[in-house]
Tab-separated table of N, CA and C in Angstrom:
chain	number	residue	atom	x	y	z
A	665	MET	N	7.484	0.463	10.949
A	665	MET	CA	7.120	-0.487	9.929
A	665	MET	C	7.062	0.244	8.594
A	666	LYS	N	7.266	-0.515	7.535
A	666	LYS	CA	7.416	0.114	6.224
A	666	LYS	C	6.566	-0.580	5.166
A	667	ILE	N	6.005	0.209	4.269
A	667	ILE	CA	5.286	-0.296	3.104
A	667	ILE	C	6.265	-0.330	1.936
A	668	ILE	N	6.308	-1.462	1.253
A	668	ILE	CA	7.155	-1.602	0.076
A	668	ILE	C	6.252	-1.954	-1.101
A	669	VAL	N	6.323	-1.160	-2.158
A	669	VAL	CA	5.544	-1.412	-3.370
A	669	VAL	C	6.518	-1.715	-4.502
A	670	ASP	N	6.320	-2.846	-5.137
A	670	ASP	CA	7.113	-3.201	-6.316
A	670	ASP	C	6.504	-2.453	-7.498
A	671	GLU	N	7.128	-1.349	-7.858
A	671	GLU	CA	6.562	-0.502	-8.906
A	671	GLU	C	6.618	-1.163	-10.281
A	672	GLY	N	7.419	-2.200	-10.413
A	672	GLY	CA	7.440	-2.956	-11.657
A	672	GLY	C	6.219	-3.851	-11.813
A	673	LYS	N	5.626	-4.247	-10.682
A	673	LYS	CA	4.417	-5.078	-10.697
A	673	LYS	C	3.138	-4.247	-10.643
A	674	CYS	N	3.179	-3.141	-9.906
A	674	CYS	CA	1.984	-2.323	-9.678
A	674	CYS	C	1.440	-1.789	-10.997
A	675	GLN	N	0.127	-1.966	-11.192
A	675	GLN	CA	-0.537	-1.442	-12.384
A	675	GLN	C	-1.605	-0.406	-12.021
A	676	ASN	N	-1.496	0.136	-10.819
A	676	ASN	CA	-2.356	1.243	-10.379
A	676	ASN	C	-3.841	0.907	-10.407
A	677	HIS	N	-4.188	-0.305	-9.987
A	677	HIS	CA	-5.602	-0.684	-9.904
A	677	HIS	C	-6.335	0.130	-8.839
A	678	GLY	N	-5.648	0.491	-7.755
A	678	GLY	CA	-6.229	1.338	-6.722
A	678	GLY	C	-6.980	0.618	-5.629
A	679	LEU	N	-6.973	-0.700	-5.624
A	679	LEU	CA	-7.685	-1.425	-4.570
A	679	LEU	C	-7.065	-1.156	-3.199
A	680	CYS	N	-5.763	-0.947	-3.164
A	680	CYS	CA	-5.096	-0.621	-1.905
A	680	CYS	C	-5.603	0.722	-1.367
A	681	ALA	N	-5.856	1.668	-2.257
A	681	ALA	CA	-6.358	2.980	-1.849
A	681	ALA	C	-7.770	2.888	-1.283
A	682	ILE	N	-8.526	1.930	-1.754
A	682	ILE	CA	-9.867	1.696	-1.204
A	682	ILE	C	-9.752	1.046	0.173
A	683	SER	N	-8.823	0.104	0.325
A	683	SER	CA	-8.649	-0.627	1.582
A	683	SER	C	-8.001	0.215	2.677
A	684	ALA	N	-7.054	1.069	2.297
A	684	ALA	CA	-6.317	1.866	3.285
A	684	ALA	C	-6.076	3.278	2.741
A	685	PRO	N	-7.130	4.084	2.662
A	685	PRO	CA	-7.007	5.410	2.046
A	685	PRO	C	-6.084	6.371	2.791
A	686	ASP	N	-5.794	6.100	4.055
A	686	ASP	CA	-4.859	6.954	4.790
A	686	ASP	C	-3.417	6.692	4.387
A	687	HIS	N	-3.189	5.612	3.656
A	687	HIS	CA	-1.820	5.209	3.307
A	687	HIS	C	-1.557	5.158	1.807
A	688	PHE	N	-2.598	4.960	1.017
A	688	PHE	CA	-2.453	4.827	-0.435
A	688	PHE	C	-3.458	5.734	-1.134
A	689	GLU	N	-3.060	6.300	-2.267
A	689	GLU	CA	-3.998	7.050	-3.101
A	689	GLU	C	-3.479	7.075	-4.531
A	690	LEU	N	-4.398	7.327	-5.433
A	690	LEU	CA	-4.025	7.528	-6.828
A	690	LEU	C	-3.980	9.031	-7.065
A	691	ASP	N	-2.879	9.508	-7.653
A	691	ASP	CA	-2.755	10.941	-7.900
A	691	ASP	C	-3.609	11.354	-9.101
A	692	ALA	N	-3.531	12.608	-9.485
A	692	ALA	CA	-4.358	13.143	-10.573
A	692	ALA	C	-4.115	12.432	-11.902
A	693	GLU	N	-2.946	11.827	-12.044
A	693	GLU	CA	-2.611	11.107	-13.276
A	693	GLU	C	-2.898	9.609	-13.174
A	694	GLY	N	-3.472	9.193	-12.029
A	694	GLY	CA	-3.811	7.787	-11.846
A	694	GLY	C	-2.664	6.921	-11.376
A	695	LYS	N	-1.576	7.544	-10.920
A	695	LYS	CA	-0.415	6.796	-10.440
A	695	LYS	C	-0.482	6.667	-8.923
A	696	LEU	N	-0.116	5.492	-8.429
A	696	LEU	CA	-0.167	5.225	-6.996
A	696	LEU	C	0.878	6.037	-6.245
A	697	THR	N	0.439	6.663	-5.163
A	697	THR	CA	1.338	7.274	-4.196
A	697	THR	C	0.989	6.666	-2.846
A	698	TYR	N	1.970	6.625	-1.939
A	698	TYR	CA	1.723	5.994	-0.645
A	698	TYR	C	2.673	6.523	0.414
A	699	ARG	N	2.250	6.409	1.664
A	699	ARG	CA	3.110	6.719	2.805
A	699	ARG	C	3.984	5.505	3.039
A	700	GLU	N	5.280	5.696	3.141
A	700	GLU	CA	6.191	4.561	3.254
A	700	GLU	C	6.205	3.925	4.632
A	701	THR	N	5.887	4.678	5.668
A	701	THR	CA	5.941	4.118	7.015
A	701	THR	C	4.549	4.114	7.641
A	702	PHE	N	4.372	3.219	8.599
A	702	PHE	CA	3.108	3.141	9.327
A	702	PHE	C	3.368	2.584	10.716
A	703	GLY	N	2.436	2.828	11.618
A	703	GLY	CA	2.552	2.365	12.990
A	703	GLY	C	1.702	1.128	13.244
A	704	GLU	N	1.887	0.574	14.410
A	704	GLU	CA	1.168	-0.639	14.824
A	704	GLU	C	-0.346	-0.449	14.721
A	705	GLU	N	-0.808	0.764	15.019
A	705	GLU	CA	-2.248	1.033	14.997
A	705	GLU	C	-2.839	0.951	13.586
A	706	ASP	N	-1.987	1.023	12.570
A	706	ASP	CA	-2.450	0.967	11.183
A	706	ASP	C	-2.210	-0.384	10.519
A	707	LEU	N	-1.692	-1.337	11.272
A	707	LEU	CA	-1.310	-2.627	10.700
A	707	LEU	C	-2.475	-3.325	10.006
A	708	ASP	N	-3.652	-3.345	10.611
A	708	ASP	CA	-4.796	-4.038	9.996
A	708	ASP	C	-5.166	-3.428	8.646
A	709	ALA	N	-5.205	-2.104	8.568
A	709	ALA	CA	-5.558	-1.439	7.308
A	709	ALA	C	-4.508	-1.711	6.238
A	710	VAL	N	-3.237	-1.649	6.614
A	710	VAL	CA	-2.167	-1.898	5.643
A	710	VAL	C	-2.203	-3.354	5.184
A	711	GLU	N	-2.437	-4.284	6.103
A	711	GLU	CA	-2.537	-5.694	5.706
A	711	GLU	C	-3.728	-5.918	4.772
A	712	ASP	N	-4.831	-5.209	4.993
A	712	ASP	CA	-5.975	-5.297	4.073
A	712	ASP	C	-5.568	-4.828	2.678
A	713	ALA	N	-4.784	-3.757	2.617
A	713	ALA	CA	-4.307	-3.255	1.327
A	713	ALA	C	-3.391	-4.268	0.651
A	714	VAL	N	-2.496	-4.870	1.424
A	714	VAL	CA	-1.598	-5.904	0.884
A	714	VAL	C	-2.428	-7.038	0.294
A	715	ASP	N	-3.420	-7.492	1.048
A	715	ASP	CA	-4.260	-8.608	0.604
A	715	ASP	C	-5.120	-8.244	-0.606
A	716	SER	N	-5.456	-6.970	-0.758
A	716	SER	CA	-6.338	-6.557	-1.854
A	716	SER	C	-5.623	-6.450	-3.197
A	717	CYS	N	-4.305	-6.391	-3.187
A	717	CYS	CA	-3.560	-6.169	-4.429
A	717	CYS	C	-3.599	-7.418	-5.307
A	718	PRO	N	-4.206	-7.322	-6.495
A	718	PRO	CA	-4.325	-8.500	-7.352
A	718	PRO	C	-2.984	-8.965	-7.932
A	719	LEU	N	-1.985	-8.095	-7.890
A	719	LEU	CA	-0.674	-8.441	-8.454
A	719	LEU	C	0.366	-8.733	-7.377
A	720	GLN	N	-0.063	-8.709	-6.117
A	720	GLN	CA	0.829	-8.951	-4.979
A	720	GLN	C	2.063	-8.054	-5.049
A	721	ALA	N	1.823	-6.776	-5.323
A	721	ALA	CA	2.909	-5.813	-5.479
A	721	ALA	C	3.252	-5.076	-4.187
A	722	ILE	N	2.499	-5.348	-3.109
A	722	ILE	CA	2.697	-4.613	-1.856
A	722	ILE	C	3.133	-5.569	-0.757
A	723	VAL	N	4.107	-5.109	0.033
A	723	VAL	CA	4.578	-5.857	1.197
A	723	VAL	C	4.542	-4.913	2.394
A	724	ALA	N	4.084	-5.417	3.531
A	724	ALA	CA	4.159	-4.678	4.785
A	724	ALA	C	5.318	-5.271	5.579
A	725	ASP	N	6.419	-4.535	5.672
A	725	ASP	CA	7.615	-5.002	6.376
A	725	ASP	C	7.525	-4.555	7.827
A	726	ARG	N	7.187	-5.473	8.695
A	726	ARG	CA	6.998	-5.160	10.111
A	726	ARG	C	8.318	-4.938	10.835
A	727	ASP	N	9.425	-5.395	10.265
A	727	ASP	CA	10.729	-5.288	10.918
A	727	ASP	C	11.476	-4.008	10.564
A	728	ALA	N	11.040	-3.304	9.540
A	728	ALA	CA	11.715	-2.073	9.122
A	728	ALA	C	11.310	-0.919	10.027
A	729	ALA	N	12.252	-0.051	10.284
A	729	ALA	CA	11.977	1.109	11.144
A	729	ALA	C	11.470	2.276	10.331
């Protein structure tokens, strides 16, 4: 499964990093970094991050390898 972030929409609010810190973080400059892939065991945390984004800039693609 794959995390897709629309970097044109993302404004680095960091709510995703609070919801799923194993997958998202803000670097030293305040820019979002993230792990692109995740497993079934992390689906709930990633979905929480998707739901937390106020700009709907994150998608969890369950069909991507």
